[in-house]
Short mmCIF file of C-alpha atoms in Angstrom, two decimals:
data_model
loop_
_atom_site.label_atom_id
_atom_site.label_comp_id
_atom_site.label_asym_id
_atom_site.label_seq_id
_atom_site.Cartn_x
_atom_site.Cartn_y
_atom_site.Cartn_z
CA MET A 1 95.30 68.39 25.81
CA LEU A 2 91.97 66.81 24.89
CA ARG A 3 89.99 69.60 26.55
CA ASN A 4 91.92 72.29 24.66
CA GLN A 5 91.37 70.52 21.34
CA LEU A 6 87.65 70.21 21.95
CA GLU A 7 87.34 73.87 22.99
CA ARG A 8 88.90 74.90 19.67
CA LEU A 9 86.40 72.66 17.90
CA ARG A 10 83.58 74.39 19.75
CA GLU A 11 84.80 77.83 18.66
CA THR A 12 84.90 76.65 15.03
CA HIS A 13 81.42 75.18 15.41
CA VAL A 14 79.92 78.42 16.76
CA SER A 15 81.49 80.39 13.90
CA GLN A 16 80.02 77.95 11.40
CA LEU A 17 76.56 78.32 12.98
CA LEU A 18 76.75 82.06 12.39
CA ALA A 19 77.73 81.46 8.77
CA VAL A 20 74.86 79.06 7.99
CA SER A 21 72.39 81.41 9.71
CA GLN A 22 73.55 84.33 7.56
CA ALA A 23 73.28 82.19 4.42
CA ALA A 24 69.65 81.39 5.28
CA LEU A 25 68.90 85.05 6.02
CA ASP A 26 70.27 86.04 2.60
CA GLU A 27 67.71 83.72 0.96
CA PHE A 28 64.78 85.68 2.41
CA ASP A 29 63.27 88.22 0.01
CA PRO A 30 60.58 90.23 1.88
CA SER A 31 58.82 90.95 -1.40
CA ARG A 32 58.15 87.20 -1.74
CA ARG A 33 56.34 85.91 1.34
CA ALA A 34 56.99 82.23 0.55
CA THR A 35 60.73 82.70 0.98
CA PHE A 36 60.26 83.37 4.73
CA GLY A 37 59.33 79.78 5.50
CA THR A 38 61.98 78.50 3.09
CA ALA A 39 64.69 80.55 4.80
CA LEU A 40 63.58 79.45 8.27
CA LYS A 41 63.62 75.78 7.27
CA ARG A 42 66.99 76.24 5.58
CA SER A 43 68.37 77.74 8.79
CA THR A 44 67.02 74.84 10.85
CA GLN A 45 68.36 72.17 8.49
CA SER A 46 71.75 73.87 8.13
CA THR A 47 72.07 74.11 11.91
CA LEU A 48 71.28 70.41 12.34
CA ASP A 49 73.71 69.47 9.55
CA GLU A 50 76.45 71.49 11.22
CA LEU A 51 75.56 69.94 14.60
CA ARG A 52 75.96 66.44 13.16
CA ALA A 53 79.27 67.42 11.55
CA HIS A 54 80.37 68.86 14.90
CA GLY A 55 79.51 65.55 16.58
CA GLN A 56 81.59 63.62 14.05
CA ARG A 57 84.53 65.96 14.58
CA VAL A 58 84.29 65.60 18.35
CA THR A 59 84.16 61.80 18.13
CA GLY A 60 87.11 61.73 15.74
CA HIS A 61 89.28 63.92 17.96
CA VAL A 62 88.38 62.02 21.13
CA VAL A 63 89.10 58.59 19.63
CA THR A 64 92.32 59.73 17.90
CA THR A 65 93.64 61.44 21.04
CA ALA A 66 92.78 58.48 23.26
CA LYS A 67 94.70 56.16 20.92
CA GLN A 68 97.69 58.51 20.67
CA LEU A 69 97.95 58.83 24.45
CA PHE A 70 97.36 55.11 25.02
CA LEU A 71 94.77 55.99 27.64
CA PRO A 72 93.64 53.04 29.81
CA LEU A 73 89.98 53.16 28.82
CA ASP A 74 88.28 51.83 31.91
CA ASP A 75 84.74 52.84 32.92
CA THR A 76 86.02 55.81 34.96
CA THR A 77 88.09 57.26 32.12
CA LYS A 78 85.27 56.70 29.63
CA ALA A 79 82.80 58.55 31.90
CA ALA A 80 85.24 61.46 32.37
CA ILE A 81 85.74 61.84 28.59
CA LEU A 82 81.99 61.75 27.95
CA GLU A 83 81.46 64.43 30.61
CA ILE A 84 83.92 66.71 28.81
CA ALA A 85 82.22 66.05 25.47
CA LYS A 86 78.74 66.79 26.85
CA ARG A 87 79.80 70.35 27.61
CA LEU A 88 80.31 70.94 23.89
CA PHE A 89 76.61 70.31 23.14
CA ASP A 90 74.52 73.03 24.77
CA GLU A 91 70.85 72.69 23.73
CA GLU A 92 70.18 76.30 24.75
CA LEU A 93 72.74 77.48 22.19
CA TYR A 94 70.67 76.06 19.33
CA THR A 95 67.36 77.26 20.78
CA ARG A 96 68.80 80.78 21.05
CA ARG A 97 70.13 80.57 17.50
CA PHE A 98 66.64 79.70 16.26
CA ASP A 99 65.05 82.64 18.09
CA VAL A 100 67.76 85.03 16.88
CA GLN A 101 67.24 83.80 13.32
CA CYS A 102 63.49 84.45 13.55
CA GLN A 103 64.07 87.96 14.87
CA SER A 104 66.56 88.64 12.06
CA LEU A 105 63.98 87.59 9.47
CA PHE A 106 61.31 89.76 11.14
CA ARG A 107 63.66 92.78 11.14
CA LYS A 108 64.50 92.28 7.47
CA ALA A 109 60.80 92.27 6.64
CA ALA A 110 60.16 95.30 8.85
CA GLY A 111 62.83 97.16 6.89
CA ARG A 112 60.48 96.85 3.92
CA GLY A 113 57.50 97.98 5.95
CA LEU A 114 56.13 94.42 6.33
CA ASN A 115 55.02 92.51 9.43
CA ALA A 116 56.20 88.92 8.97
CA GLU A 117 55.32 87.63 12.46
CA GLY A 118 52.07 86.12 11.25
CA TRP A 119 53.55 84.39 8.22
CA THR A 120 54.27 81.09 9.99
CA ARG A 121 53.56 79.23 13.24
CA VAL A 122 56.88 79.98 14.90
CA ASP A 123 55.83 78.04 18.03
CA ILE A 124 55.40 74.84 15.99
CA GLU A 125 58.66 75.43 14.13
CA ARG A 126 60.49 76.08 17.42
CA ALA A 127 59.11 72.90 18.99
CA GLY A 128 60.21 70.86 15.98
CA HIS A 129 63.65 72.48 15.93
CA HIS A 130 64.15 71.92 19.66
CA ALA A 131 63.10 68.26 19.46
CA ALA A 132 65.33 67.61 16.42
CA THR A 133 68.27 69.31 18.16
CA ALA A 134 67.83 67.29 21.36
CA ASN A 135 67.57 64.04 19.41
CA THR A 136 70.65 64.88 17.34
CA ILE A 137 72.73 65.69 20.43
CA ARG A 138 71.67 62.47 22.15
CA ARG A 139 72.48 60.49 19.02
CA GLU A 140 75.95 62.04 18.61
CA LEU A 141 76.84 61.48 22.27
CA ALA A 142 75.56 57.89 22.06
CA MET A 143 77.77 57.27 19.01
CA LEU A 144 80.79 58.65 20.90
CA SER A 145 79.92 56.45 23.88
CA ASP A 146 79.71 53.41 21.58
CA GLU A 147 83.12 54.14 20.05
CA LEU A 148 84.68 54.49 23.51
CA GLU A 149 82.95 51.30 24.66
CA PHE A 150 84.40 49.41 21.72
CA MET A 151 87.87 50.74 22.59
CA ARG A 152 87.33 49.77 26.23
CA LEU A 153 86.37 46.23 25.22
CA GLN A 154 89.50 46.00 23.09
CA SER A 155 91.61 47.19 26.03
CA GLU A 156 89.94 44.66 28.30
CA GLN A 157 90.64 41.86 25.83
CA ALA A 158 94.27 42.91 25.44
CA ALA A 159 94.70 42.98 29.23
CA GLN A 160 93.40 39.43 29.56
CA VAL A 161 95.59 37.87 26.86
CA SER A 162 99.34 38.14 26.52
CA LEU A 163 100.36 40.05 23.38
CA SER A 164 102.62 37.19 22.41
CA ARG A 165 99.64 34.86 22.34
CA LEU A 166 97.00 37.24 21.04
CA GLY A 167 97.29 36.38 17.33
CA ASP A 168 94.04 37.14 15.53
CA PHE A 169 91.78 39.37 17.60
CA SER A 170 88.53 37.43 18.10
CA MET A 171 85.47 39.64 17.79
CA LEU A 172 83.41 36.74 19.15
CA SER A 173 85.03 37.22 22.55
CA LEU A 174 83.19 40.55 22.83
CA MET A 175 79.82 39.28 21.62
CA HIS A 176 77.46 38.42 24.47
CA ASP A 177 74.10 38.86 22.70
CA THR A 178 72.29 36.44 20.40
CA VAL A 179 70.46 37.96 17.44
CA ASP A 180 68.51 36.99 14.35
CA ILE A 181 68.85 38.96 11.10
CA LEU A 182 65.82 39.55 8.91
CA LYS A 183 66.90 40.95 5.57
CA SER A 184 64.72 43.15 3.39
CA ASN A 185 64.36 40.35 0.81
CA GLY A 186 62.80 38.06 3.43
CA THR A 187 65.94 35.98 4.17
CA LYS A 188 66.33 35.15 7.86
CA ILE A 189 69.65 34.32 9.55
CA VAL A 190 69.36 33.02 13.11
CA GLY A 191 71.61 32.58 16.10
CA ARG A 192 74.41 35.07 15.32
CA LYS A 193 76.54 36.51 18.14
CA ALA A 194 76.67 40.29 18.52
CA SER A 195 77.23 43.10 20.99
CA VAL A 196 74.10 45.26 21.16
CA GLN A 197 74.57 48.84 22.42
CA GLN A 198 72.11 51.76 22.60
CA ASN A 199 72.32 52.89 18.96
CA LYS A 200 75.00 50.56 17.66
CA ILE A 201 75.50 46.82 17.11
CA PHE A 202 78.91 45.18 16.73
CA MET A 203 79.02 41.92 14.77
CA ASP A 204 81.57 39.66 13.10
CA ALA A 205 81.30 40.08 9.31
CA LYS A 206 82.27 36.51 8.34
CA ASP A 207 80.02 35.25 5.50
CA LEU A 208 77.48 37.95 6.28
CA LEU A 209 76.14 40.92 4.26
CA ILE A 210 74.28 43.56 6.26
CA GLU A 211 72.43 46.28 4.36
CA PRO A 212 70.40 49.38 5.31
CA GLU A 213 66.78 48.58 6.29
CA ASP A 214 67.69 45.06 7.49
CA LEU A 215 66.23 44.18 10.88
CA ILE A 216 68.25 42.86 13.83
CA ILE A 217 66.15 40.98 16.39
CA ARG A 218 67.79 40.52 19.79
CA ARG A 219 66.45 37.54 21.72
CA MET A 220 66.99 37.80 25.49
CA SER A 221 67.18 35.04 28.10
CA ASN A 222 63.91 36.20 29.69
CA GLY A 223 62.02 35.52 26.45
CA ALA A 224 61.67 39.17 25.43
CA GLU A 225 62.73 40.56 22.06
CA GLU A 226 64.09 43.88 20.84
CA THR A 227 64.03 44.89 17.17
CA TYR A 228 66.53 47.28 15.60
CA LYS A 229 66.54 48.72 12.08
CA VAL A 230 69.93 49.09 10.39
CA ILE A 231 70.57 52.70 9.37
CA ASP A 232 74.21 52.36 8.30
CA PRO A 233 75.99 48.95 8.30
CA ARG A 234 79.47 50.55 8.63
CA PHE A 235 81.61 47.61 7.47
CA TYR A 236 85.28 47.54 8.52
CA GLU A 237 87.85 45.43 6.66
CA ARG A 238 90.28 43.21 8.54
CA HIS A 239 93.06 45.34 10.04
CA GLY A 240 96.05 43.88 11.83
CA GLY A 241 94.74 41.47 14.43
CA ILE A 242 91.15 42.74 14.19
CA GLN A 243 88.86 40.68 11.99
CA ALA A 244 86.48 42.22 9.45
CA HIS A 245 83.39 43.35 11.31
CA TYR A 246 80.36 45.63 11.37
CA GLN A 247 79.80 48.61 13.66
CA MET A 248 76.17 49.16 12.65
CA ASP A 249 74.31 52.39 13.32
CA VAL A 250 70.83 51.23 14.27
CA ARG A 251 67.53 52.56 15.60
CA LYS A 252 65.50 50.63 18.15
CA LEU A 253 61.89 50.18 17.05
CA GLY A 254 58.85 50.33 19.33
CA LEU A 255 56.54 47.32 19.36
CA PRO A 256 54.00 48.69 16.81
CA GLU A 257 56.77 49.91 14.50
CA ALA A 258 58.71 46.64 14.81
CA SER A 259 55.63 44.61 13.93
CA SER A 260 54.93 46.83 10.93
CA ALA A 261 58.56 46.60 9.75
CA VAL A 262 58.54 42.80 9.84
CA GLN A 263 55.25 42.69 7.92
CA SER A 264 56.55 45.10 5.28
CA ILE A 265 59.50 42.86 4.55
CA THR A 266 57.17 39.99 3.62
CA TYR A 267 54.85 42.45 1.80
CA ASN A 268 52.00 41.83 4.24
CA ILE A 269 50.51 45.29 3.88
CA THR A 270 47.91 46.18 6.51
CA GLY A 271 46.21 49.28 7.89
CA ASN A 272 44.11 52.13 6.52
CA ASN A 273 44.92 53.10 2.92
CA ALA A 274 47.74 50.54 2.86
CA ARG A 275 49.29 50.08 -0.56
CA ILE A 276 52.54 49.29 -2.32
CA ASN A 277 53.93 50.97 -5.42
CA GLN A 278 56.28 48.82 -7.44
CA ASN A 279 58.06 50.36 -10.44
CA SER A 280 55.63 53.29 -10.34
CA THR A 281 55.31 56.77 -8.87
CA ASP A 282 52.71 57.47 -6.21
CA ASN A 283 51.22 60.93 -6.82
CA SER A 284 48.18 60.45 -4.60
CA THR A 285 47.41 62.16 -1.29
CA ASN A 286 47.17 59.60 1.51
CA VAL A 287 44.30 60.35 3.91
CA VAL A 288 42.55 58.21 6.49
CA GLN A 289 39.08 58.38 7.97
CA ILE A 290 38.93 59.17 11.68
CA ASP A 291 38.24 56.22 13.99
CA ASN A 292 38.19 55.49 17.71
CA ARG A 293 41.71 54.05 17.58
CA ALA A 294 43.15 57.41 16.50
CA LEU A 295 41.31 59.27 19.26
CA GLU A 296 42.49 56.76 21.87
CA LEU A 297 46.11 57.08 20.77
CA VAL A 298 45.97 60.89 20.77
CA GLU A 299 44.53 60.83 24.28
CA SER A 300 47.27 58.41 25.38
CA LEU A 301 49.82 60.80 23.90
CA ARG A 302 48.34 63.70 25.83
CA THR A 303 48.35 61.71 29.10
CA GLU A 304 51.95 60.55 28.60
CA LEU A 305 53.21 64.09 27.98
CA LYS A 306 51.48 65.43 31.09
CA SER A 307 53.44 62.99 33.26
CA ALA A 308 56.72 63.17 31.32
CA PRO A 309 59.80 64.76 32.96
CA LEU A 310 59.71 67.97 30.92
CA GLU A 311 60.09 71.63 31.74
CA THR A 312 56.80 73.53 31.84
CA ALA A 313 57.47 75.44 28.62
CA ALA A 314 58.50 72.29 26.74
CA ARG A 315 55.45 70.39 28.04
CA ASN A 316 53.09 73.18 26.99
CA GLU A 317 54.62 73.34 23.50
CA ALA A 318 54.33 69.56 23.14
CA LEU A 319 50.69 69.62 24.26
CA GLU A 320 49.97 72.32 21.68
CA VAL A 321 51.37 69.99 19.02
CA VAL A 322 49.06 67.22 20.30
CA GLU A 323 46.09 69.58 19.98
CA GLU A 324 47.07 70.19 16.35
CA ILE A 325 47.22 66.41 15.79
CA ASP A 326 43.83 65.97 17.48
CA ALA A 327 42.32 68.70 15.32
CA ALA A 328 43.76 67.10 12.18
CA PHE A 329 42.08 63.76 12.94
CA LYS A 330 38.80 65.43 13.85
CA THR A 331 38.56 66.88 10.38
CA GLY A 332 37.75 63.33 9.31
CA THR A 333 40.37 63.30 6.55
CA PRO A 334 43.78 63.99 8.12
CA LYS A 335 46.71 64.30 5.73
CA LYS A 336 49.63 61.99 6.38
CA SER A 337 52.21 64.69 5.59
CA VAL A 338 50.72 67.09 8.14
CA VAL A 339 50.33 64.55 10.94
CA SER A 340 53.81 63.11 10.31
CA ALA A 341 55.40 66.57 10.56
CA LEU A 342 53.59 67.22 13.84
CA LEU A 343 54.63 63.84 15.27
CA ARG A 344 58.27 64.60 14.50
CA ALA A 345 57.98 67.80 16.55
CA LEU A 346 57.20 65.84 19.74
CA PRO A 347 59.96 65.31 22.34
CA ASP A 348 61.57 61.88 22.47
CA VAL A 349 60.66 60.93 26.06
CA ALA A 350 58.99 58.05 27.91
CA ASN A 351 56.53 56.20 25.65
CA VAL A 352 55.85 59.17 23.39
CA ALA A 353 57.87 57.75 20.48
CA THR A 354 56.05 54.42 20.68
CA ILE A 355 52.63 56.07 20.68
CA ALA A 356 53.67 58.39 17.85
CA SER A 357 54.74 55.36 15.80
CA ALA A 358 51.37 53.73 16.42
CA ILE A 359 49.61 56.88 15.18
CA ALA A 360 51.79 57.00 12.09
CA SER A 361 50.94 53.35 11.36
CA LEU A 362 47.25 54.28 10.98
CA PHE A 363 47.98 55.71 7.54
#
């Protein structure tokens, strides 16, 4: 039943991809060269938007079906459901759609006697599209995994306590992590119990307001710390025996990024060209002079990618992006917008994200 429902969702998703691709193609006017890049970016963004919507639909159907069938959500069942869901997210499908879209744009230009193949760096665009697609798929599957894990924890709790004695469902019984909360206004709340997952944090909502951009600092028994930024608090009101709680969508920060985030909350602005604009519009172009730190980080990025578990084609594309970053810094006045766009095109593997964050913090 679940497999058939998800297959129908996949068919709808593929049809929608064709529709958004055609909409982007219609925006391209060969007589206006600038519309080529606009149409290509529109196609990429529309595809990612549809992919995220597809992920939400898949999660909704899986969770609803599991509840309707009263499935015993143990680790084995959870793994089997995730395996089915993974088949609905084929990275090659989106890579092929990008290539087909490029060829369609080229053919439309050729119909007007124009050669559009030199109008943009398709290799850079493809690398960025592929990285964004891979990250989106991982994020959607992680969110599904988190939802199933929450259901599994609920099932585990219900199995341990007689329904006649359950009464109010205690979220605290599922919280095994200790965290501190650092709010964007500088307020710090320490020693709260939570359940920290890969991209999600569950927490009792009693007397607590969580907002986007707040930081959650997990303190572990070995003395180490992990810092997460709140993307979406996702507050749930009390329902039946389940207390009001948060199922926060979060992003784990690397060490340089975490340090910078904490400093920004207290308005300790550091780094090259650091500044803050309060009640004003910043119309300046942010550039930074080249220094040894930038060169060292770029070289570290290059070394990390060479040893990363990537296919040859993906590694070569990523290294080409690094060369573009290196060239930007060697101009002596790299533009933040250019370098940031190139950094986003890098694959999210090993320590690449951490190094990329450190490079971005130079601006």
